[in-house]
RNA sequence: UGACCGAUGGUGUAACUGGCAACACGUUUGAUUUUGGUUCAAAAGAGUCCUGGUUCGAGCCCAGGUCGGUCAACCA
């Protein structure tokens, strides 16, 4: 567990509740998604917060689906949300649906009517909108606002019975049309929707609005701390009003600032636009900040949890540098990812003094961070591939890989010297002729040679081939909430966010790599096998993140 | 010309509730290294949005500003 000495403002509130005894030292949170889309890393922040608080205070955390709008919701999303929460490493105490409470909610609505605190409004949606006023101008009361309790009850029951057309009537709270808080201007509580609900089927044709249902559901579940994002701050007076009118258990709502990540977008609307507009390939496209995208990209639950822990919780708007997320995944993967060698852009090297037809196997550490894991055998021979980047004909100062006449170590093998550069008619370098120093073999080096650089390689005679997908940030600017005038946020999509290497050379050991397994390609970064590996009958790797490269950064 | 919320290094979060502004990421430098990775060591970088007040003492309290965010779906 992390050594978190500093308490965030929510923990401080909980502590004060525990001192005052407001909730009898009980802590019961909940994660309340609507099953109408996929979870993203912003949700992960909320999940880690809610479940984390429950763990820290020996409390409970529910998973509740706020499924009050049958038109947009589906069981498919319920499944994917469950799956993502579980994958993140959390197990909820109770699993509930707002729709479980439809009967209770309906009873409460009638109760409000009987108290004279709610009425059926015959106005159209347009009329209601038009008479709501603006933040600075009070709204106008509906002509139906003062119907009798009997009439309201009758009308509401007939709404429930399906006697009226969709959109013809709604149930509204009777609060204050001139309230400075727009949400208190007689908000809609129930609307008619003759839609089939994914759980209650055709049992209902009226459905509660989120604002009516949400706080009441928390109350039903005995939630102590209803944690939500900042935009619901102005809704709180309404939730409190409802609870007060009904005289029921009162949870404490606490709002925090949602996560924003640099170089990406987090809103459901924009994510949907990226997927539907084919800017990315799917909801689990590894470039997306969706949980499924991050998973496919090779992010681990531990790294995401650690990230959520490090970013903290507060109320001010924030935009977290993706570099922090990348730090978290590198930190995790460095410890656990087995190493292998892969050459993305191969340059053939012929070792002229290595006997033709001869091969051998060299020993390579599985993970230098964990030597106890032992080593693997890697084939070596007269012809190998090295990275094109690891040779320069005219190197800048400070370059210490291979150059004409220069020497480097082939990792876990020998030191070589470049003797000759072969080019095609166009002047492109096609091959290098090198010599090796037999006495410089790794582990038994008696050559006395000192080289500055060590490069990775793959033996040509036993190289496997793989497709490698190199991902980069999805956008070219860090802050997508700050778009210059006349521009659209989609104008800043990074055209190079995906580069496909169709034929990389990798250690043949990798043919056995299982789907989703995570590797470090020495000197290149962390990669995981993509599910497409199955389909295409060829190895496909996704680059999770590069290794830090202080040389490349400066050049 | 409304209500609510917020403002601390480049980024994010702290500061025992009034006592020398700290930690992490990022950046830079050095050491180690058969990954220009890791690890280790160090440095630079804010005087806490502004103005005034209370106080021996203010990032924390008070007053007034400024700037930013949120709110006007029969969405959540």
Coordinates of C-alpha atoms (C1' of nucleotides) in Angstrom, one line a residue:
Chain A
X1 CA 0.0 0.0 0.0
X2 CA 1.1 3.5 -0.7
X3 CA 2.4 5.7 2.2
X4 CA -0.2 8.4 1.9
X5 CA 0.3 10.6 4.9
X6 CA -1.6 13.5 3.5
X7 CA -5.3 13.2 3.5
X8 CA -7.3 14.6 0.6
X9 CA -10.2 16.9 1.3
X10 CA -12.7 14.0 1.0
X11 CA -10.9 12.0 3.6
X12 CA -10.8 15.0 5.8
X13 CA -14.6 15.3 5.5
X14 CA -15.0 11.6 6.3
X15 CA -12.8 12.0 9.3
X16 CA -14.9 14.9 10.6
X17 CA -18.0 12.8 10.1
X18 CA -16.4 10.0 12.0
X19 CA -15.6 12.4 14.8
X20 CA -19.1 13.9 14.9
X21 CA -20.7 10.5 14.5
X22 CA -22.9 11.6 11.7
X23 CA -22.8 8.2 10.0
X24 CA -21.8 6.1 13.1
X25 CA -18.3 5.8 11.6
X26 CA -19.8 4.1 8.6
X27 CA -18.3 4.6 5.1
X28 CA -20.4 3.4 2.2
X29 CA -19.6 4.7 -1.3
X30 CA -20.7 3.7 -4.7
X31 CA -19.7 3.9 -8.4
X32 CA -22.8 4.9 -10.3
X33 CA -22.2 4.7 -14.1
X34 CA -25.0 4.9 -16.7
X35 CA -24.8 1.8 -18.9
X36 CA -24.7 3.7 -22.1
X37 CA -21.0 3.7 -23.0
X38 CA -17.6 2.5 -22.3
X39 CA -15.5 3.5 -19.2
X40 CA -12.4 5.6 -19.6
X41 CA -9.6 6.6 -17.4
X42 CA -11.6 9.4 -15.9
X43 CA -14.0 6.8 -14.6
X44 CA -11.0 4.9 -13.4
X45 CA -10.1 7.8 -11.2
X46 CA -13.6 7.7 -9.7
X47 CA -13.6 4.0 -9.3
X48 CA -10.2 4.0 -7.5
X49 CA -11.5 6.9 -5.4
X50 CA -14.8 5.2 -4.3
X51 CA -13.4 1.7 -3.9
X52 CA -10.2 3.1 -2.4
X53 CA -12.1 5.0 0.3
X54 CA -14.2 2.0 1.2
X55 CA -11.0 -0.1 1.6
X56 CA -9.2 2.6 3.6
X57 CA -12.1 3.1 6.0
X58 CA -13.2 -0.6 6.2
X59 CA -16.4 0.3 4.5
X60 CA -18.3 -0.8 1.5
X61 CA -18.7 0.2 -2.1
X62 CA -21.6 -0.6 -4.4
X63 CA -21.7 -0.8 -8.1
X64 CA -24.9 0.8 -9.2
X65 CA -26.1 1.3 -12.8
X66 CA -28.1 4.5 -13.1
X67 CA -30.3 3.1 -15.9
X68 CA -33.1 5.7 -16.0
X69 CA -33.1 6.2 -19.7
X70 CA -34.1 3.1 -21.6
X71 CA -33.4 4.6 -25.0
X72 CA -29.7 4.8 -24.7
X73 CA -28.9 2.0 -22.3
X74 CA -28.0 -1.6 -23.0
X75 CA -26.9 -4.8 -21.2
X76 CA -23.9 -4.8 -23.4
X77 CA -22.6 -1.8 -21.6
X78 CA -23.5 -3.3 -18.2
X79 CA -21.2 -6.3 -19.0
X80 CA -18.3 -4.2 -20.2
X81 CA -18.5 -1.9 -17.2
X82 CA -18.5 -4.9 -14.8
X83 CA -15.6 -6.3 -16.7
X84 CA -13.6 -3.1 -16.6
X85 CA -14.2 -2.5 -12.8
X86 CA -13.2 -6.1 -12.1
X87 CA -10.1 -5.8 -14.4
X88 CA -9.1 -2.7 -12.4
X89 CA -8.9 -4.9 -9.4
X90 CA -12.1 -4.1 -7.5
X91 CA -14.9 -6.2 -6.2
X92 CA -18.1 -4.4 -5.3
X93 CA -20.2 -5.2 -2.3
X94 CA -23.7 -4.7 -3.7
X95 CA -24.7 -4.6 -7.4
X96 CA -27.8 -2.6 -8.0
X97 CA -29.7 -0.8 -10.7
X98 CA -31.7 2.4 -10.4
X99 CA -34.4 0.3 -12.2
X100 CA -34.5 -2.0 -9.1
X101 CA -36.0 1.0 -7.3
X102 CA -38.6 2.1 -9.9
X103 CA -41.5 1.1 -7.6
X104 CA -40.1 2.9 -4.6
X105 CA -39.3 5.9 -6.7
X106 CA -42.8 5.9 -8.1
X107 CA -44.3 5.8 -4.6
X108 CA -42.2 8.8 -3.6
X109 CA -43.3 10.7 -6.6
X110 CA -46.9 10.1 -5.6
X111 CA -46.0 11.2 -2.1
X112 CA -44.6 14.5 -3.4
X113 CA -47.8 15.0 -5.3
X114 CA -49.9 14.4 -2.2
X115 CA -47.7 16.9 -0.3
X116 CA -48.4 19.4 -3.1
X117 CA -44.8 19.4 -4.0
X118 CA -45.1 18.0 -7.5
X119 CA -47.5 18.5 -10.4
X120 CA -48.3 17.2 -13.8
X121 CA -47.4 19.7 -16.5
X122 CA -49.1 19.5 -19.9
X123 CA -46.7 21.8 -21.6
X124 CA -44.4 20.7 -24.4
X125 CA -40.7 20.3 -23.9
X126 CA -40.3 23.5 -25.9
X127 CA -42.7 25.4 -23.8
X128 CA -41.0 24.2 -20.6
X129 CA -37.6 25.2 -21.9
X130 CA -38.9 28.6 -23.1
X131 CA -40.4 29.4 -19.7
X132 CA -37.5 28.3 -17.6
X133 CA -35.8 31.7 -18.0
X134 CA -32.1 32.1 -18.1
X135 CA -29.5 32.3 -15.3
X136 CA -30.2 36.0 -14.9
X137 CA -33.9 36.1 -15.8
X138 CA -36.5 34.2 -13.6
X139 CA -38.7 31.6 -15.3
X140 CA -42.5 31.8 -15.6
X141 CA -44.8 29.5 -13.7
X142 CA -46.6 26.9 -15.7
X143 CA -50.4 27.4 -16.2
X144 CA -50.8 23.8 -14.9
X145 CA -48.8 24.5 -11.7
X146 CA -51.7 24.8 -9.4
X147 CA -53.7 21.8 -10.2
X148 CA -55.3 20.0 -7.3
X149 CA -53.7 17.1 -5.6
X150 CA -56.5 14.9 -6.9
X151 CA -56.1 15.9 -10.5
X152 CA -52.3 15.6 -10.3
X153 CA -52.6 12.1 -8.8
X154 CA -55.1 11.1 -11.4
X155 CA -53.0 12.4 -14.3
X156 CA -49.8 10.9 -13.0
X157 CA -51.4 7.5 -12.6
X158 CA -52.8 7.7 -16.1
X159 CA -49.3 8.7 -17.3
X160 CA -48.1 5.5 -15.7
X161 CA -51.0 3.5 -17.2
X162 CA -49.9 4.6 -20.6
X163 CA -52.9 6.7 -21.5
X164 CA -50.9 9.6 -22.8
X165 CA -48.6 10.2 -25.7
X166 CA -44.8 10.5 -25.2
X167 CA -44.0 14.1 -24.6
X168 CA -47.5 15.2 -23.8
X169 CA -47.0 15.5 -20.0
X170 CA -44.4 15.3 -17.4
X171 CA -44.3 15.4 -13.6
X172 CA -42.5 18.4 -12.3
X173 CA -41.3 19.3 -8.8
X174 CA -43.0 22.4 -7.5
X175 CA -40.1 24.5 -6.1
X176 CA -39.3 28.0 -7.3
X177 CA -39.4 29.3 -10.9
X178 CA -37.4 32.3 -9.9
X179 CA -34.6 30.4 -8.1
X180 CA -31.1 31.6 -9.1
X181 CA -30.3 27.9 -9.3
X182 CA -31.7 26.7 -12.6
X183 CA -32.1 23.2 -11.3
X184 CA -34.6 24.4 -8.7
X185 CA -37.0 25.9 -11.3
X186 CA -39.6 23.1 -11.1
X187 CA -37.3 20.4 -12.6
X188 CA -38.9 17.5 -14.5
X189 CA -39.1 14.4 -12.3
X190 CA -40.8 11.9 -14.6
X191 CA -41.3 11.7 -18.4
X192 CA -43.3 9.4 -20.6
X193 CA -41.1 7.1 -22.7
X194 CA -42.7 4.2 -24.4
X195 CA -39.5 2.4 -24.7
X196 CA -38.4 -1.1 -23.7
X197 CA -36.0 -1.1 -20.8
X198 CA -33.1 -3.5 -20.8
X199 CA -34.2 -4.8 -17.4
X200 CA -37.8 -3.9 -16.7
X201 CA -38.9 -4.6 -20.2
X202 CA -42.3 -3.1 -21.0
X203 CA -43.4 -2.8 -17.4
X204 CA -43.0 1.0 -17.3
X205 CA -43.8 3.7 -19.8
X206 CA -42.8 6.5 -17.5
X207 CA -39.2 6.8 -16.3
X208 CA -37.7 9.0 -13.6
X209 CA -35.2 11.6 -14.5
X210 CA -31.6 11.2 -13.3
X211 CA -31.9 14.2 -11.0
X212 CA -34.9 12.6 -9.3
X213 CA -33.5 9.1 -9.1
X214 CA -29.9 9.6 -8.3
X215 CA -29.9 11.1 -4.9
X216 CA -32.8 8.9 -3.8
X217 CA -31.0 5.7 -4.9
X218 CA -28.1 6.7 -2.8
X219 CA -30.5 7.2 0.1
X220 CA -32.1 3.8 -0.4
X221 CA -28.6 2.1 -0.4
X222 CA -27.6 3.9 2.7
X223 CA -24.7 5.5 0.9
X224 CA -22.8 7.8 3.3
X225 CA -20.7 9.7 0.9
X226 CA -22.1 10.3 -2.6
X227 CA -18.9 11.2 -4.5
X228 CA -19.4 12.8 -7.9
X229 CA -17.9 15.3 -10.2
X230 CA -18.0 19.1 -10.0
X231 CA -20.8 19.7 -12.5
X232 CA -23.3 18.1 -10.0
X233 CA -22.5 20.7 -7.4
X234 CA -25.5 22.8 -8.5
X235 CA -27.7 19.8 -8.5
X236 CA -27.1 19.1 -4.8
X237 CA -29.7 21.6 -3.5
X238 CA -32.3 19.7 -5.5
X239 CA -31.2 16.3 -4.2
X240 CA -31.3 17.7 -0.7
X241 CA -34.7 19.2 -1.3
X242 CA -36.1 15.9 -2.4
X243 CA -34.7 14.0 0.5
X244 CA -36.0 16.6 2.9
X245 CA -39.5 16.6 1.4
X246 CA -39.6 12.8 1.6
X247 CA -38.0 12.8 5.1
X248 CA -35.6 10.0 4.2
X249 CA -32.0 9.1 5.0
X250 CA -29.6 11.8 3.9
X251 CA -26.2 10.9 2.3
X252 CA -23.5 13.6 2.0
X253 CA -22.7 14.5 -1.6
X254 CA -19.1 15.5 -2.2
X255 CA -17.9 16.8 -5.5
X256 CA -14.4 16.6 -7.0
X257 CA -12.8 17.7 -10.2
X258 CA -12.8 15.2 -13.0
X259 CA -9.6 14.0 -14.6
X260 CA -8.3 15.7 -17.7
X261 CA -5.3 14.2 -19.5
X262 CA -3.1 16.1 -21.8
X263 CA -3.1 15.2 -25.5
X264 CA -6.4 13.4 -25.3
X265 CA -10.1 13.8 -24.8
X266 CA -12.3 12.4 -22.2
X267 CA -15.8 13.4 -22.9
X268 CA -18.3 10.7 -24.0
X269 CA -19.4 12.8 -26.8
X270 CA -15.9 13.3 -28.3
X271 CA -14.9 9.7 -27.7
X272 CA -18.0 8.6 -29.6
X273 CA -17.3 11.0 -32.4
X274 CA -13.8 9.6 -32.7
X275 CA -15.1 6.1 -33.0
X276 CA -18.1 6.8 -35.2
X277 CA -16.1 9.1 -37.4
X278 CA -13.5 6.3 -37.9
X279 CA -10.7 8.5 -36.6
X280 CA -9.8 5.5 -34.5
X281 CA -10.7 1.9 -35.2
X282 CA -12.9 0.9 -32.3
X283 CA -13.7 1.6 -28.6
X284 CA -10.7 -0.4 -27.6
X285 CA -8.4 1.3 -30.0
X286 CA -5.1 1.5 -28.1
X287 CA -4.9 5.2 -28.7
X288 CA -8.1 5.9 -26.8
X289 CA -8.1 6.6 -23.0
X290 CA -10.9 4.1 -22.6
X291 CA -10.2 1.3 -20.1
X292 CA -10.5 -1.2 -22.9
X293 CA -8.1 0.8 -25.1
X294 CA -5.6 1.1 -22.3
X295 CA -5.9 -2.6 -21.6
X296 CA -5.3 -3.4 -25.3
X297 CA -2.4 -1.0 -25.3
X298 CA -0.7 -3.0 -22.6
X299 CA -1.5 -0.9 -19.5
X300 CA -1.8 -2.8 -16.3
X301 CA -4.4 -2.3 -13.6
X302 CA -1.6 -1.8 -11.1
X303 CA -0.2 1.1 -13.1
X304 CA -3.6 2.7 -13.5
X305 CA -4.3 2.4 -9.8
X306 CA -1.0 3.9 -9.0
X307 CA -1.6 6.7 -11.4
X308 CA -5.0 7.4 -9.8
X309 CA -3.3 7.5 -6.4
X310 CA -0.6 9.9 -7.6
X311 CA -2.9 12.5 -9.3
X312 CA -4.7 13.1 -6.0
X313 CA -8.2 14.5 -5.6
X314 CA -9.2 18.1 -5.3
X315 CA -11.8 20.6 -6.6
X316 CA -9.8 22.7 -8.9
X317 CA -9.8 22.1 -12.7
X318 CA -6.7 20.2 -13.7
X319 CA -5.0 18.7 -16.7
X320 CA -2.6 15.9 -15.9
X321 CA 0.5 15.5 -18.0
X322 CA 0.3 12.1 -19.8
X323 CA 4.0 11.9 -18.9
X324 CA 2.8 10.9 -15.4
X325 CA 0.7 8.1 -16.8
X326 CA 3.7 6.9 -18.9
X327 CA 5.9 7.1 -15.9
X328 CA 3.5 4.8 -14.0
X329 CA 3.3 2.2 -16.7
X330 CA 7.1 2.1 -17.2
X331 CA 7.6 1.8 -13.5
X332 CA 5.4 -1.2 -13.3
X333 CA 6.5 -2.9 -16.5
X334 CA 10.2 -2.4 -15.9
X335 CA 9.8 -4.8 -13.0
X336 CA 7.6 -7.4 -14.6
X337 CA 8.2 -7.4 -18.4
X338 CA 10.4 -10.2 -19.7
X339 CA 13.0 -8.8 -22.2
X340 CA 13.3 -9.8 -25.8
X341 CA 15.0 -8.3 -28.9
X342 CA 13.2 -7.0 -31.9
X343 CA 14.4 -5.0 -34.8
X344 CA 11.7 -2.7 -36.2
X345 CA 13.6 -1.3 -39.2
X346 CA 16.1 -3.9 -40.1
X347 CA 19.5 -3.3 -41.6
X348 CA 21.4 -6.4 -42.6
X349 CA 24.8 -7.0 -41.1
X350 CA 27.2 -9.7 -42.5
X351 CA 29.9 -10.7 -40.1
X352 CA 32.6 -11.5 -42.6
X353 CA 35.0 -13.4 -40.3
X354 CA 32.2 -15.5 -38.8
X355 CA 32.4 -18.9 -40.4
X356 CA 29.8 -19.5 -43.0
X357 CA 27.2 -22.1 -41.9
X358 CA 28.1 -21.8 -38.3
X359 CA 25.5 -20.7 -35.7
X360 CA 25.4 -20.6 -31.9
X361 CA 23.2 -19.6 -29.1
X362 CA 24.0 -16.9 -26.6
X363 CA 22.5 -16.5 -23.2
X364 CA 20.4 -13.5 -22.4
X365 CA 18.8 -12.4 -19.1
X366 CA 15.0 -12.6 -19.0
X367 CA 14.9 -9.5 -16.8
X368 CA 17.9 -7.8 -15.4
X369 CA 15.6 -6.4 -12.6
X370 CA 15.0 -10.0 -11.6
X371 CA 18.1 -12.1 -12.3
X372 CA 16.5 -15.0 -10.4
X373 CA 14.2 -15.4 -13.4
X374 CA 17.3 -16.8 -15.2
X375 CA 18.0 -16.5 -18.9
X376 CA 17.0 -17.5 -22.3
X377 CA 19.0 -18.7 -25.4
X378 CA 19.1 -16.5 -28.4
X379 CA 20.4 -17.7 -31.8
X380 CA 23.4 -15.9 -33.3
X381 CA 24.9 -16.3 -36.7
X382 CA 26.9 -14.8 -39.6
X383 CA 24.0 -12.6 -40.7
X384 CA 22.1 -10.5 -38.3
X385 CA 19.7 -7.5 -38.4
X386 CA 20.3 -4.4 -36.5
X387 CA 18.2 -1.3 -36.2
X388 CA 18.7 1.3 -39.0
X389 CA 18.9 3.9 -36.3
X390 CA 21.9 2.2 -34.8
X391 CA 24.2 2.9 -37.7
X392 CA 25.1 6.4 -38.9
X393 CA 27.5 7.1 -41.7
X394 CA 28.1 10.7 -40.5
X395 CA 27.3 10.6 -36.8
X396 CA 26.9 13.8 -34.7
X397 CA 29.1 14.3 -31.7
X398 CA 28.1 12.1 -28.9
X399 CA 26.6 9.3 -31.0
X400 CA 28.0 6.1 -29.7
X401 CA 26.4 3.4 -31.8
X402 CA 27.8 1.9 -35.0
X403 CA 29.7 4.1 -37.5
X404 CA 32.1 3.3 -40.3
X405 CA 35.2 1.9 -38.7
X406 CA 33.5 2.1 -35.3
X407 CA 32.8 -0.6 -32.8
X408 CA 29.8 -1.6 -30.7
X409 CA 28.7 -4.5 -28.6
X410 CA 25.9 -6.7 -29.8
X411 CA 24.0 -7.1 -26.6
X412 CA 24.6 -10.5 -25.0
X413 CA 27.0 -11.4 -27.9
X414 CA 30.1 -10.0 -29.4
X415 CA 31.8 -6.7 -30.2
X416 CA 31.8 -5.9 -33.9
X417 CA 33.5 -3.4 -36.1
X418 CA 32.0 -1.9 -39.3
X419 CA 34.4 -2.4 -42.2
X420 CA 32.3 -1.6 -45.2
X421 CA 29.0 0.1 -46.1
X422 CA 27.1 -1.3 -49.0
X423 CA 24.7 0.9 -50.9
X424 CA 22.2 0.5 -53.7
X425 CA 22.2 2.6 -56.9
X426 CA 20.1 5.3 -55.2
X427 CA 22.7 5.6 -52.4
X428 CA 20.6 3.9 -49.7
X429 CA 22.5 1.8 -47.2
X430 CA 21.5 -1.8 -47.8
X431 CA 24.0 -3.8 -45.9
X432 CA 26.9 -3.5 -43.5
X433 CA 30.0 -5.7 -43.6
X434 CA 31.5 -6.1 -40.2
X435 CA 34.1 -8.2 -38.4
X436 CA 33.6 -9.7 -34.9
X437 CA 36.0 -10.3 -32.1
X438 CA 35.6 -13.9 -31.0
X439 CA 37.2 -13.3 -27.6
X440 CA 34.8 -10.5 -26.8
X441 CA 31.8 -12.8 -26.1
X442 CA 29.5 -11.6 -23.4
X443 CA 30.4 -13.3 -20.1
X444 CA 33.8 -14.3 -21.1
X445 CA 35.2 -11.2 -22.7
X446 CA 39.0 -11.3 -22.8
X447 CA 39.4 -8.9 -25.6
X448 CA 40.1 -5.9 -23.4
X449 CA 38.1 -3.8 -25.7
X450 CA 35.9 -1.0 -24.4
X451 CA 33.0 0.2 -26.5
X452 CA 30.5 3.0 -25.7
X453 CA 27.5 1.5 -27.2
X454 CA 25.5 -1.7 -27.0
X455 CA 22.8 -2.4 -29.5
X456 CA 20.2 -5.0 -30.0
X457 CA 20.0 -7.4 -32.9
X458 CA 18.2 -10.5 -34.3
X459 CA 19.9 -13.4 -36.1
X460 CA 18.8 -13.5 -39.7
X461 CA 18.7 -17.3 -40.0
X462 CA 16.1 -17.7 -37.2
X463 CA 14.3 -14.4 -37.1
X464 CA 10.5 -14.5 -36.8
X465 CA 8.6 -11.7 -38.3
X466 CA 5.8 -9.6 -36.7
X467 CA 3.6 -6.7 -37.3
X468 CA 4.3 -3.9 -34.8
X469 CA 1.9 -1.1 -34.2
X470 CA 3.6 2.1 -32.9
X471 CA 1.2 4.4 -31.1
X472 CA 1.7 8.0 -30.3
X473 CA -0.5 10.6 -28.6
X474 CA -3.8 11.1 -30.3
X475 CA -3.6 14.8 -30.5
X476 CA -0.9 17.4 -31.3
X477 CA -1.9 19.8 -28.6
X478 CA -2.0 19.2 -24.8
X479 CA -5.2 21.0 -23.9
X480 CA -8.2 20.2 -26.0
X481 CA -10.4 22.5 -24.0
X482 CA -8.4 25.4 -25.4
X483 CA -9.0 25.4 -29.1
X484 CA -8.0 28.5 -31.1
X485 CA -10.9 30.4 -32.7
X486 CA -12.1 29.0 -36.0
X487 CA -10.6 25.6 -35.3
X488 CA -12.2 22.4 -34.5
X489 CA -10.8 20.0 -31.9
X490 CA -10.5 17.3 -34.6
X491 CA -8.2 19.5 -36.5
X492 CA -5.6 18.6 -33.9
X493 CA -5.7 14.9 -34.3
X494 CA -2.1 13.6 -34.7
X495 CA -1.8 12.1 -38.2
X496 CA 1.1 10.0 -36.9
X497 CA -0.7 8.5 -33.9
X498 CA -0.4 5.1 -35.5
X499 CA 2.5 3.8 -37.5
X500 CA 2.4 0.2 -38.6
X501 CA 5.6 -1.7 -39.1
X502 CA 4.5 -4.7 -41.2
X503 CA 7.6 -6.8 -41.0
X504 CA 9.7 -6.4 -37.9
X505 CA 12.3 -9.0 -37.1
X506 CA 12.0 -10.6 -33.7
X507 CA 13.5 -13.4 -31.7
X508 CA 11.9 -16.7 -32.7
X509 CA 11.2 -17.4 -29.0
X510 CA 8.4 -14.9 -29.5
X511 CA 6.4 -17.2 -31.6
X512 CA 5.1 -18.6 -28.4
X513 CA 4.0 -15.3 -27.0
X514 CA 0.4 -15.5 -25.7
X515 CA -2.3 -12.9 -26.4
X516 CA -2.0 -9.9 -24.1
X517 CA 1.4 -10.9 -22.8
X518 CA 3.7 -8.0 -22.1
X519 CA 7.3 -7.7 -23.2
X520 CA 10.1 -5.2 -23.2
X521 CA 11.8 -5.0 -26.6
X522 CA 15.3 -4.2 -25.5
X523 CA 16.1 -0.5 -25.9
X524 CA 12.8 0.2 -27.7
X525 CA 10.0 0.0 -25.2
X526 CA 7.2 -2.1 -23.8
X527 CA 5.0 -4.1 -26.2
X528 CA 2.1 -6.5 -25.8
X529 CA 0.6 -9.0 -28.2
X530 CA -2.6 -7.8 -29.8
X531 CA -5.7 -10.0 -30.1
X532 CA -5.3 -9.6 -33.9
X533 CA -2.5 -12.1 -33.6
X534 CA -5.1 -14.8 -33.7
X535 CA -7.0 -13.6 -36.7
X536 CA -4.1 -12.8 -39.0
X537 CA -2.0 -15.8 -38.2
X538 CA 0.9 -13.5 -37.7
X539 CA 2.3 -12.0 -34.6
X540 CA 1.0 -8.5 -33.9
X541 CA 2.4 -6.3 -31.2
X542 CA 1.2 -3.0 -29.8
X543 CA 3.7 -0.5 -28.4
X544 CA 2.5 0.4 -24.9
X545 CA 5.1 3.1 -24.3
X546 CA 8.7 3.7 -25.4
X547 CA 11.6 3.5 -23.0
X548 CA 12.9 6.9 -21.9
X549 CA 15.4 8.0 -24.4
X550 CA 17.5 10.9 -23.2
X551 CA 19.6 10.8 -26.3
X552 CA 16.8 10.9 -28.8
X553 CA 15.1 13.7 -26.9
X554 CA 18.1 16.0 -27.3
X555 CA 18.5 15.2 -31.0
Chain B
rU1 C1' -25.3 40.9 -15.7
rG2 C1' -27.6 35.5 -11.5
rA3 C1' -26.1 31.3 -8.4
rC4 C1' -22.5 27.9 -7.1
rC5 C1' -17.3 26.4 -7.1
rG6 C1' -12.2 27.3 -7.6
rA7 C1' -7.0 29.9 -7.8
rU8 C1' 0.2 27.3 -4.4
rG9 C1' 6.9 25.9 -9.3
rG10 C1' 6.0 23.8 -16.3
rU11 C1' 2.1 19.8 -14.4
rG12 C1' -0.5 17.7 -10.2
rU13 C1' -1.0 17.3 -5.0
rA14 C1' 0.5 18.8 0.2
rA15 C1' 1.6 22.2 4.2
rC16 C1' 0.3 19.2 11.7
rU17 C1' -5.9 24.0 10.5
rG18 C1' -1.9 30.9 11.9
rG19 C1' 4.8 29.3 12.7
rC20 C1' 11.2 28.7 7.6
rA21 C1' 6.2 26.4 1.2
rA22 C1' 7.1 20.0 0.8
rC23 C1' 6.4 15.5 -2.3
rA24 C1' 5.8 13.4 -7.2
rC25 C1' 6.1 13.9 -12.5
rG26 C1' 8.8 16.8 -16.0
rU27 C1' 13.6 19.5 -16.9
rU28 C1' 19.1 19.8 -16.2
rU29 C1' 23.8 17.8 -14.3
rG30 C1' 27.0 13.9 -12.4
rA31 C1' 27.9 8.5 -11.0
rU32 C1' 26.9 3.4 -12.2
rU33 C1' 25.4 0.3 -16.3
rU34 C1' 26.5 -5.0 -21.9
rU35 C1' 19.2 -1.4 -22.6
rG36 C1' 21.4 6.4 -24.1
rG37 C1' 16.6 1.8 -19.8
rU38 C1' 16.9 0.9 -14.5
rU39 C1' 19.3 2.6 -10.0
rC40 C1' 21.9 6.4 -7.2
rA41 C1' 23.3 11.5 -6.2
rA42 C1' 22.4 16.6 -7.0
rA43 C1' 20.5 21.2 -9.2
rA44 C1' 17.3 24.7 -11.3
rG45 C1' 12.3 26.1 -10.9
rA46 C1' 6.7 29.0 -6.9
rG47 C1' 7.2 33.2 -2.2
rU48 C1' 1.1 30.9 -2.7
rC49 C1' -4.1 35.7 -8.4
rC50 C1' -4.4 41.2 -6.9
rU51 C1' -5.3 45.2 -3.1
rG52 C1' -6.1 46.2 1.7
rG53 C1' -7.1 44.5 6.9
rU54 C1' -6.5 41.4 11.6
rU55 C1' -2.0 39.4 14.0
rC56 C1' 4.4 39.2 17.0
rG57 C1' 3.6 36.2 12.6
rA58 C1' -1.1 34.9 6.9
rG59 C1' -0.8 30.1 1.5
rC60 C1' -4.3 29.3 5.6
rC61 C1' -8.6 34.3 8.9
rC62 C1' -11.6 39.0 7.1
rA63 C1' -13.2 42.7 3.1
rG64 C1' -13.2 44.1 -1.9
rG65 C1' -11.6 43.0 -6.7
rU66 C1' -9.5 39.9 -10.9
rC67 C1' -9.4 35.6 -13.6
rG68 C1' -11.1 30.5 -14.6
rG69 C1' -14.9 26.6 -14.4
rU70 C1' -20.1 24.9 -14.0
rC71 C1' -25.5 25.5 -14.5
rA72 C1' -30.8 27.3 -18.9
rA73 C1' -32.1 18.0 -22.4
rC74 C1' -38.7 15.3 -21.2
rC75 C1' -29.5 13.2 -21.2
rA76 C1' -26.6 11.4 -17.3

